[in-house]
mmCIF file of C-alpha atoms in Angstrom:
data_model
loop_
_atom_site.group_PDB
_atom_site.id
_atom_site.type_symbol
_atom_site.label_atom_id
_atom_site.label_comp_id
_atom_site.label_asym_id
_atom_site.label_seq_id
_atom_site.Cartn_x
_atom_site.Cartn_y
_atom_site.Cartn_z
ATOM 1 C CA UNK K 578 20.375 20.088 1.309
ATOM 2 C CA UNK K 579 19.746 23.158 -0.821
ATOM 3 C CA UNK K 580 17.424 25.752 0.024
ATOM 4 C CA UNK K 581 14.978 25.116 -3.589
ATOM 5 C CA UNK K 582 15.046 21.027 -2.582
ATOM 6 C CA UNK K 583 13.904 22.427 1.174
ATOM 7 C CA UNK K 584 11.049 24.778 -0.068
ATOM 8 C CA UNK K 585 9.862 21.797 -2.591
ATOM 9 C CA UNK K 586 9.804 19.003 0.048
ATOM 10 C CA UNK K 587 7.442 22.300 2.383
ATOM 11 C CA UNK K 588 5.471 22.646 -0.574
ATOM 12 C CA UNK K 589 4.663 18.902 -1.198
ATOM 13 C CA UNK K 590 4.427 18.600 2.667
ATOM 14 C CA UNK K 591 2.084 21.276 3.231
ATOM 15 C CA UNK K 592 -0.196 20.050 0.380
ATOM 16 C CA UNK K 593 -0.294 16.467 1.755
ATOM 17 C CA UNK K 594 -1.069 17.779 4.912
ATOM 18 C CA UNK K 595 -4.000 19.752 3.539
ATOM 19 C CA UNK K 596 -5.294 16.643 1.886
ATOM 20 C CA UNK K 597 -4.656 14.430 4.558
ATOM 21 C CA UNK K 598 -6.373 17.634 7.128
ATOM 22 C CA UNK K 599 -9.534 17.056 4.531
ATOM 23 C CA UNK K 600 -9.566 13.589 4.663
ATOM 24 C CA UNK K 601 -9.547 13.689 8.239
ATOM 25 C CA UNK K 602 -12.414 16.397 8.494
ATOM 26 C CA UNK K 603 -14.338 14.486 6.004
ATOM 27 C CA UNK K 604 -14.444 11.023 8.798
ATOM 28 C CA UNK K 605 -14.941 13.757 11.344
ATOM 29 C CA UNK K 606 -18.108 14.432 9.657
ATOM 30 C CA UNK K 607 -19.666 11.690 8.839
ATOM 31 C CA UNK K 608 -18.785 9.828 12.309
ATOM 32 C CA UNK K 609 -20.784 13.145 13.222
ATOM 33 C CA UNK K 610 -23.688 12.414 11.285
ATOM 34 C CA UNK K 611 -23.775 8.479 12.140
ATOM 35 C CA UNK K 612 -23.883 9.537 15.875
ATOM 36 C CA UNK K 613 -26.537 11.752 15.087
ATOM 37 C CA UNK K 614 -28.505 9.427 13.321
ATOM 38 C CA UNK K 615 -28.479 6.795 16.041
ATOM 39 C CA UNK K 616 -31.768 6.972 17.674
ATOM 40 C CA UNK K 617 -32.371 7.323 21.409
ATOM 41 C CA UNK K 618 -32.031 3.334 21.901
ATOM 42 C CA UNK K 619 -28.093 4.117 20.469
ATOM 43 C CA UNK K 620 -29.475 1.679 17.540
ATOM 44 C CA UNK K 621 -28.570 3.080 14.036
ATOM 45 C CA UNK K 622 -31.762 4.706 12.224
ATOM 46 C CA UNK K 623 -33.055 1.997 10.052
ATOM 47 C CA UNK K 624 -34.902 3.175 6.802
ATOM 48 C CA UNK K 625 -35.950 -0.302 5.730
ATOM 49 C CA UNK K 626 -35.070 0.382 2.423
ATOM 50 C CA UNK K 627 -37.237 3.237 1.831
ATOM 51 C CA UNK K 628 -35.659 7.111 0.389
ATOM 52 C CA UNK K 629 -34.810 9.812 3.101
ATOM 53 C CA UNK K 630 -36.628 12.762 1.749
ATOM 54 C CA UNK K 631 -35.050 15.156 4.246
ATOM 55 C CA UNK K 632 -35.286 18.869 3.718
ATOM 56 C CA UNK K 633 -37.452 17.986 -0.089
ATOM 57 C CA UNK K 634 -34.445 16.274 -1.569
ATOM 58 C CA UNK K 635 -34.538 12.417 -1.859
ATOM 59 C CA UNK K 636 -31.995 10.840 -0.729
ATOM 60 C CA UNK K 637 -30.346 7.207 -0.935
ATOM 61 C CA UNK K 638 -31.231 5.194 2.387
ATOM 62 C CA UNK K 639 -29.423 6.451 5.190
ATOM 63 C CA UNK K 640 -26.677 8.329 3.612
ATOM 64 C CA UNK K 641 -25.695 9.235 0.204
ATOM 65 C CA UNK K 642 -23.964 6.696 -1.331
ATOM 66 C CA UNK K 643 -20.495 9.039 -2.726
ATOM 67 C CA UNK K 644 -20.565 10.236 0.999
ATOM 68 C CA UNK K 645 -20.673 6.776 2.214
ATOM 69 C CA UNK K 646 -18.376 5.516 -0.542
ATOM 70 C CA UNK K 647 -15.426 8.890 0.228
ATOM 71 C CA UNK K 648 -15.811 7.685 4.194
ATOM 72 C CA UNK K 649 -14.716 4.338 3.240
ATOM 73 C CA UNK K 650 -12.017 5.184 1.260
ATOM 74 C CA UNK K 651 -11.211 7.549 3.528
ATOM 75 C CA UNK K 652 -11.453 5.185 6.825
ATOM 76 C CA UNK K 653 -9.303 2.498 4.584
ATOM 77 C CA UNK K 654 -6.565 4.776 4.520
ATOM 78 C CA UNK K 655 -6.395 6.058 7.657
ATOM 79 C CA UNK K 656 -6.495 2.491 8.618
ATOM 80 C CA UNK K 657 -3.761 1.633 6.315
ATOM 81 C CA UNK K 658 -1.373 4.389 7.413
ATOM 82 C CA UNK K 659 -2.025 3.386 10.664
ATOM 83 C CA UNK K 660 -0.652 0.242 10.426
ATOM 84 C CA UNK K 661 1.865 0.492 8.328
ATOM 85 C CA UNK K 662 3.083 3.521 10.188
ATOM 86 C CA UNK K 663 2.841 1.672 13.710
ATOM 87 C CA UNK K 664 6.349 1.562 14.330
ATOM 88 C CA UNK K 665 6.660 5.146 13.313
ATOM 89 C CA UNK K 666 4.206 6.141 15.776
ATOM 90 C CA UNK K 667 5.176 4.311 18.435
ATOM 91 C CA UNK K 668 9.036 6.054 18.077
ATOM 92 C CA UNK K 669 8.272 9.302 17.357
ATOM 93 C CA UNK K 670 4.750 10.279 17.894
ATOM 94 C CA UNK K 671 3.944 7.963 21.365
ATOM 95 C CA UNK K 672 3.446 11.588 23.249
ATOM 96 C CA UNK K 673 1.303 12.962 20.392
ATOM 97 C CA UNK K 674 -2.621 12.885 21.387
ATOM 98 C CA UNK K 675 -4.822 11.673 18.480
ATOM 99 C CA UNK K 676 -7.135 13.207 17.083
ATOM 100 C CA UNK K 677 -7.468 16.842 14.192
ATOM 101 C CA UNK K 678 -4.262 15.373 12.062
ATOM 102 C CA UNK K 679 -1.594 15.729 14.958
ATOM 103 C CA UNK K 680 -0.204 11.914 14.565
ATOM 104 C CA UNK K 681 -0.429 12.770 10.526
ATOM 105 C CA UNK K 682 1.504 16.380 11.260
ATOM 106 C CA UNK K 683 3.895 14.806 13.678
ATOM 107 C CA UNK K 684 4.985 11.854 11.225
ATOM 108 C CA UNK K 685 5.412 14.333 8.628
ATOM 109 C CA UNK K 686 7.501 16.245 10.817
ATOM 110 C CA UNK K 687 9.991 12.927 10.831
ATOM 111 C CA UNK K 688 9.621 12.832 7.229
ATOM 112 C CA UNK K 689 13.731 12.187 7.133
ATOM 113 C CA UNK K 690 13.430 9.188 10.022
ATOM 114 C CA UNK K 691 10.293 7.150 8.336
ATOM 115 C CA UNK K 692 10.474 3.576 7.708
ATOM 116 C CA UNK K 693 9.848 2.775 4.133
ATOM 117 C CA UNK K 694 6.516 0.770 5.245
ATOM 118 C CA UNK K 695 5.386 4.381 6.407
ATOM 119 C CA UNK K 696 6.568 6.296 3.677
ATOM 120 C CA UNK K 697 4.890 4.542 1.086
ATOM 121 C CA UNK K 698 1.273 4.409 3.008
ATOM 122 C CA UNK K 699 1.398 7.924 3.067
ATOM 123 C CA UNK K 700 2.444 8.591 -0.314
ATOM 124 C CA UNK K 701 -0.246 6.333 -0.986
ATOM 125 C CA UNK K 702 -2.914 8.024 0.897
ATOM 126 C CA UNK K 703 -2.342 11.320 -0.561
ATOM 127 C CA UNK K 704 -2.086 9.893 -4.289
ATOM 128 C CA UNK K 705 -5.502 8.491 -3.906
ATOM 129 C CA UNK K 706 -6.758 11.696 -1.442
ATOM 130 C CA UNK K 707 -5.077 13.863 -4.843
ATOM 131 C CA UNK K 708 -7.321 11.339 -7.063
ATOM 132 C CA UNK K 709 -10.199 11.877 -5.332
ATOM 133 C CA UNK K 710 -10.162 15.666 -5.273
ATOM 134 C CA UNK K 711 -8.735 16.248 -8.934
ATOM 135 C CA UNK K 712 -11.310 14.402 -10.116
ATOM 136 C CA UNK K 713 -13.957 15.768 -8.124
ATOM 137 C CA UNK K 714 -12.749 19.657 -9.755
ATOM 138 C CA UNK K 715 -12.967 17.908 -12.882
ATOM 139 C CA UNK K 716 -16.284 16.888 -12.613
ATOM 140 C CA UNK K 717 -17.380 20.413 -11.269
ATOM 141 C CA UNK K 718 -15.518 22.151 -14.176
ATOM 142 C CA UNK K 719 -16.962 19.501 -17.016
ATOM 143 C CA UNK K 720 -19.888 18.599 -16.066
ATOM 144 C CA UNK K 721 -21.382 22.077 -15.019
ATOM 145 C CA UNK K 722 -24.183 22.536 -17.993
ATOM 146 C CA UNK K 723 -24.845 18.924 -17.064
ATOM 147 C CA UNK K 724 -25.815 19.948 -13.298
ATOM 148 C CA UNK K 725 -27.900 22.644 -14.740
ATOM 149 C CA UNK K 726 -30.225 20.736 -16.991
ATOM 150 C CA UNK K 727 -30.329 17.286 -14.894
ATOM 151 C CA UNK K 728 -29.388 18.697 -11.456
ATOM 152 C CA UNK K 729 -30.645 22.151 -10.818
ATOM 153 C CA UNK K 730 -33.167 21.414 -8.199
ATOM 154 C CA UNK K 731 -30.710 19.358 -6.276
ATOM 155 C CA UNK K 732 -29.256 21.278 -2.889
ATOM 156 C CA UNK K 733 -26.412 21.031 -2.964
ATOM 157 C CA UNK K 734 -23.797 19.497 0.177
ATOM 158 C CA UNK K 735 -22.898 16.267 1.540
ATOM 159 C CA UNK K 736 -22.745 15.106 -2.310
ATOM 160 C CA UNK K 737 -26.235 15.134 -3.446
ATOM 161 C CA UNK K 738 -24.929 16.528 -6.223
ATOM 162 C CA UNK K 739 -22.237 13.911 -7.479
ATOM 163 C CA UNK K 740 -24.951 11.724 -6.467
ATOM 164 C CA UNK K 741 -27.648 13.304 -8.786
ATOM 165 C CA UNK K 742 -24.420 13.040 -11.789
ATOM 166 C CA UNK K 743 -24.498 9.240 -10.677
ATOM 167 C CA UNK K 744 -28.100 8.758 -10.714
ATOM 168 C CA UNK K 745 -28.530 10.120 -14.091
ATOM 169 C CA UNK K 746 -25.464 9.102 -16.145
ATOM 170 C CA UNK K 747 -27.564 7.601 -19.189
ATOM 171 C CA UNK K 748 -28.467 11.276 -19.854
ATOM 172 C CA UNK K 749 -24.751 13.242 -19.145
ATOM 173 C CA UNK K 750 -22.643 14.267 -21.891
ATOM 174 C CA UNK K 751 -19.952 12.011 -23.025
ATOM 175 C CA UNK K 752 -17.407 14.668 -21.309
ATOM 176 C CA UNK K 753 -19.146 14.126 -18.117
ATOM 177 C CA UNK K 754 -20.392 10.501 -17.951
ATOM 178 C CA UNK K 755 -16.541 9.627 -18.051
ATOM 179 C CA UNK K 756 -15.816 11.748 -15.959
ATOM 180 C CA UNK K 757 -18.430 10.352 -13.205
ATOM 181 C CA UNK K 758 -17.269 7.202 -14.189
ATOM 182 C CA UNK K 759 -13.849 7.860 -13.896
ATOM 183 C CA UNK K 760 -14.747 9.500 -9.938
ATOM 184 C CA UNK K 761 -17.130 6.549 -9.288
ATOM 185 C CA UNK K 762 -14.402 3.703 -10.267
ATOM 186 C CA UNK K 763 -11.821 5.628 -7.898
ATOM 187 C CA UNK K 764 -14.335 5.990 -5.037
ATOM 188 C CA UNK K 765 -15.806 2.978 -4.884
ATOM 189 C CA UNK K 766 -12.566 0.762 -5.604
ATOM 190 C CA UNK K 767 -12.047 -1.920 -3.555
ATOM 191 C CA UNK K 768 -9.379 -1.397 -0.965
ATOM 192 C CA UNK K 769 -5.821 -3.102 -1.091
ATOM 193 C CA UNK K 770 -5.362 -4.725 2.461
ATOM 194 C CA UNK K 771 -1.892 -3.635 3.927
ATOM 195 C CA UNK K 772 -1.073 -7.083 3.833
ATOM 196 C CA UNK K 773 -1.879 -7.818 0.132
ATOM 197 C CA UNK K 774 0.459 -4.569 -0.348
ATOM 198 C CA UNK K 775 3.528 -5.677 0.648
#
């Protein structure tokens, strides 16, 4: 193995392990806030419909709808690695504790010894973690005069402001309504079972 092939397979290892590191922090977070929203009874918070107006900014019922939409996505994957990386797990990673990307870090340590099942989840999860980021800079870099004028008194965090894009697309620029549409179709896509994938 040459030395360039071994610094290009670090480089695309350390990136997916960034990605997949986000990812992970990302379902970190909002199991986080669910938790926190529970109410003493250990019931979810119900809003019955009605806006969360918390800290001045309205909200979409219980969570923001890109945050809710990135978890899923997000969840799906992790899922999906999971099981198509069961077997991989089970041989090399059974003494690995869950949890902070360790069972993520540890399969890409057996990069070389990864069933094909395995290989190709994870390739898939950070192709769509990669989608979901790129196009997430893209938005930021395009759409910035459009945050200004329709968006400026949103706080930003948690994605009020990719919700605010969402909310007023009818008014964005073309270069930025395809843009949001382009992020909305990828993070609200339905997501491919790992047994409609094989």
């Amino acid at each position: 193995m040459s030395r360039a092939y071994l610094f290009r397979l670090m480089s695309v290892f350390s990136r997916f392990s960034l990605v997949l590191l986000g990812a992970v922090a990302i379902l970190s977070v909002s199991q986080a806030r669910a938790q926190d929203e529970q109410g003493a009874s250990g019931e979810p918070a119900q809003t019955n419909g009605a806006s969360d107006t918390r800290g001045g900014y309205a909200l979409l019922p219980s969570a923001n709808s890109i945050v809710i939409g990135i978890d899923a996505k997000v969840a799906a994957m992790i899922e999906k690695g999971k099981q198509a990386c069961a077997e991989d797990l089970s041989k090399y990673c059974s003494t690995v504790a869950p949890g902070e990307g360790r069972l993520a870090f540890c399969l890409i340590a057996h990069a070389d010894k990864r069933t094909p099942s395995c290989a190709a989840a994870m390739d898939d999860a950070r192709g769509q973690a990669e989608e979901i980021i790129n196009g997430l800079d893209q938005a930021i870099d395009i759409c910035s005069s459009d945050i200004a004028t329709h968006c400026g008194g949103t706080q930003p965090g948690e994605g009020r402001i990719a919700q605010c894009l969402l909310e007023q697309r009818e008014s964005l620029s073309e270069g930025c309504g395809n843009i949001v549409d382009r992020l909305s179709n990828v993070i609200f896509a339905p997501v491919q079972n790992v047994a409609d994938s094989g």
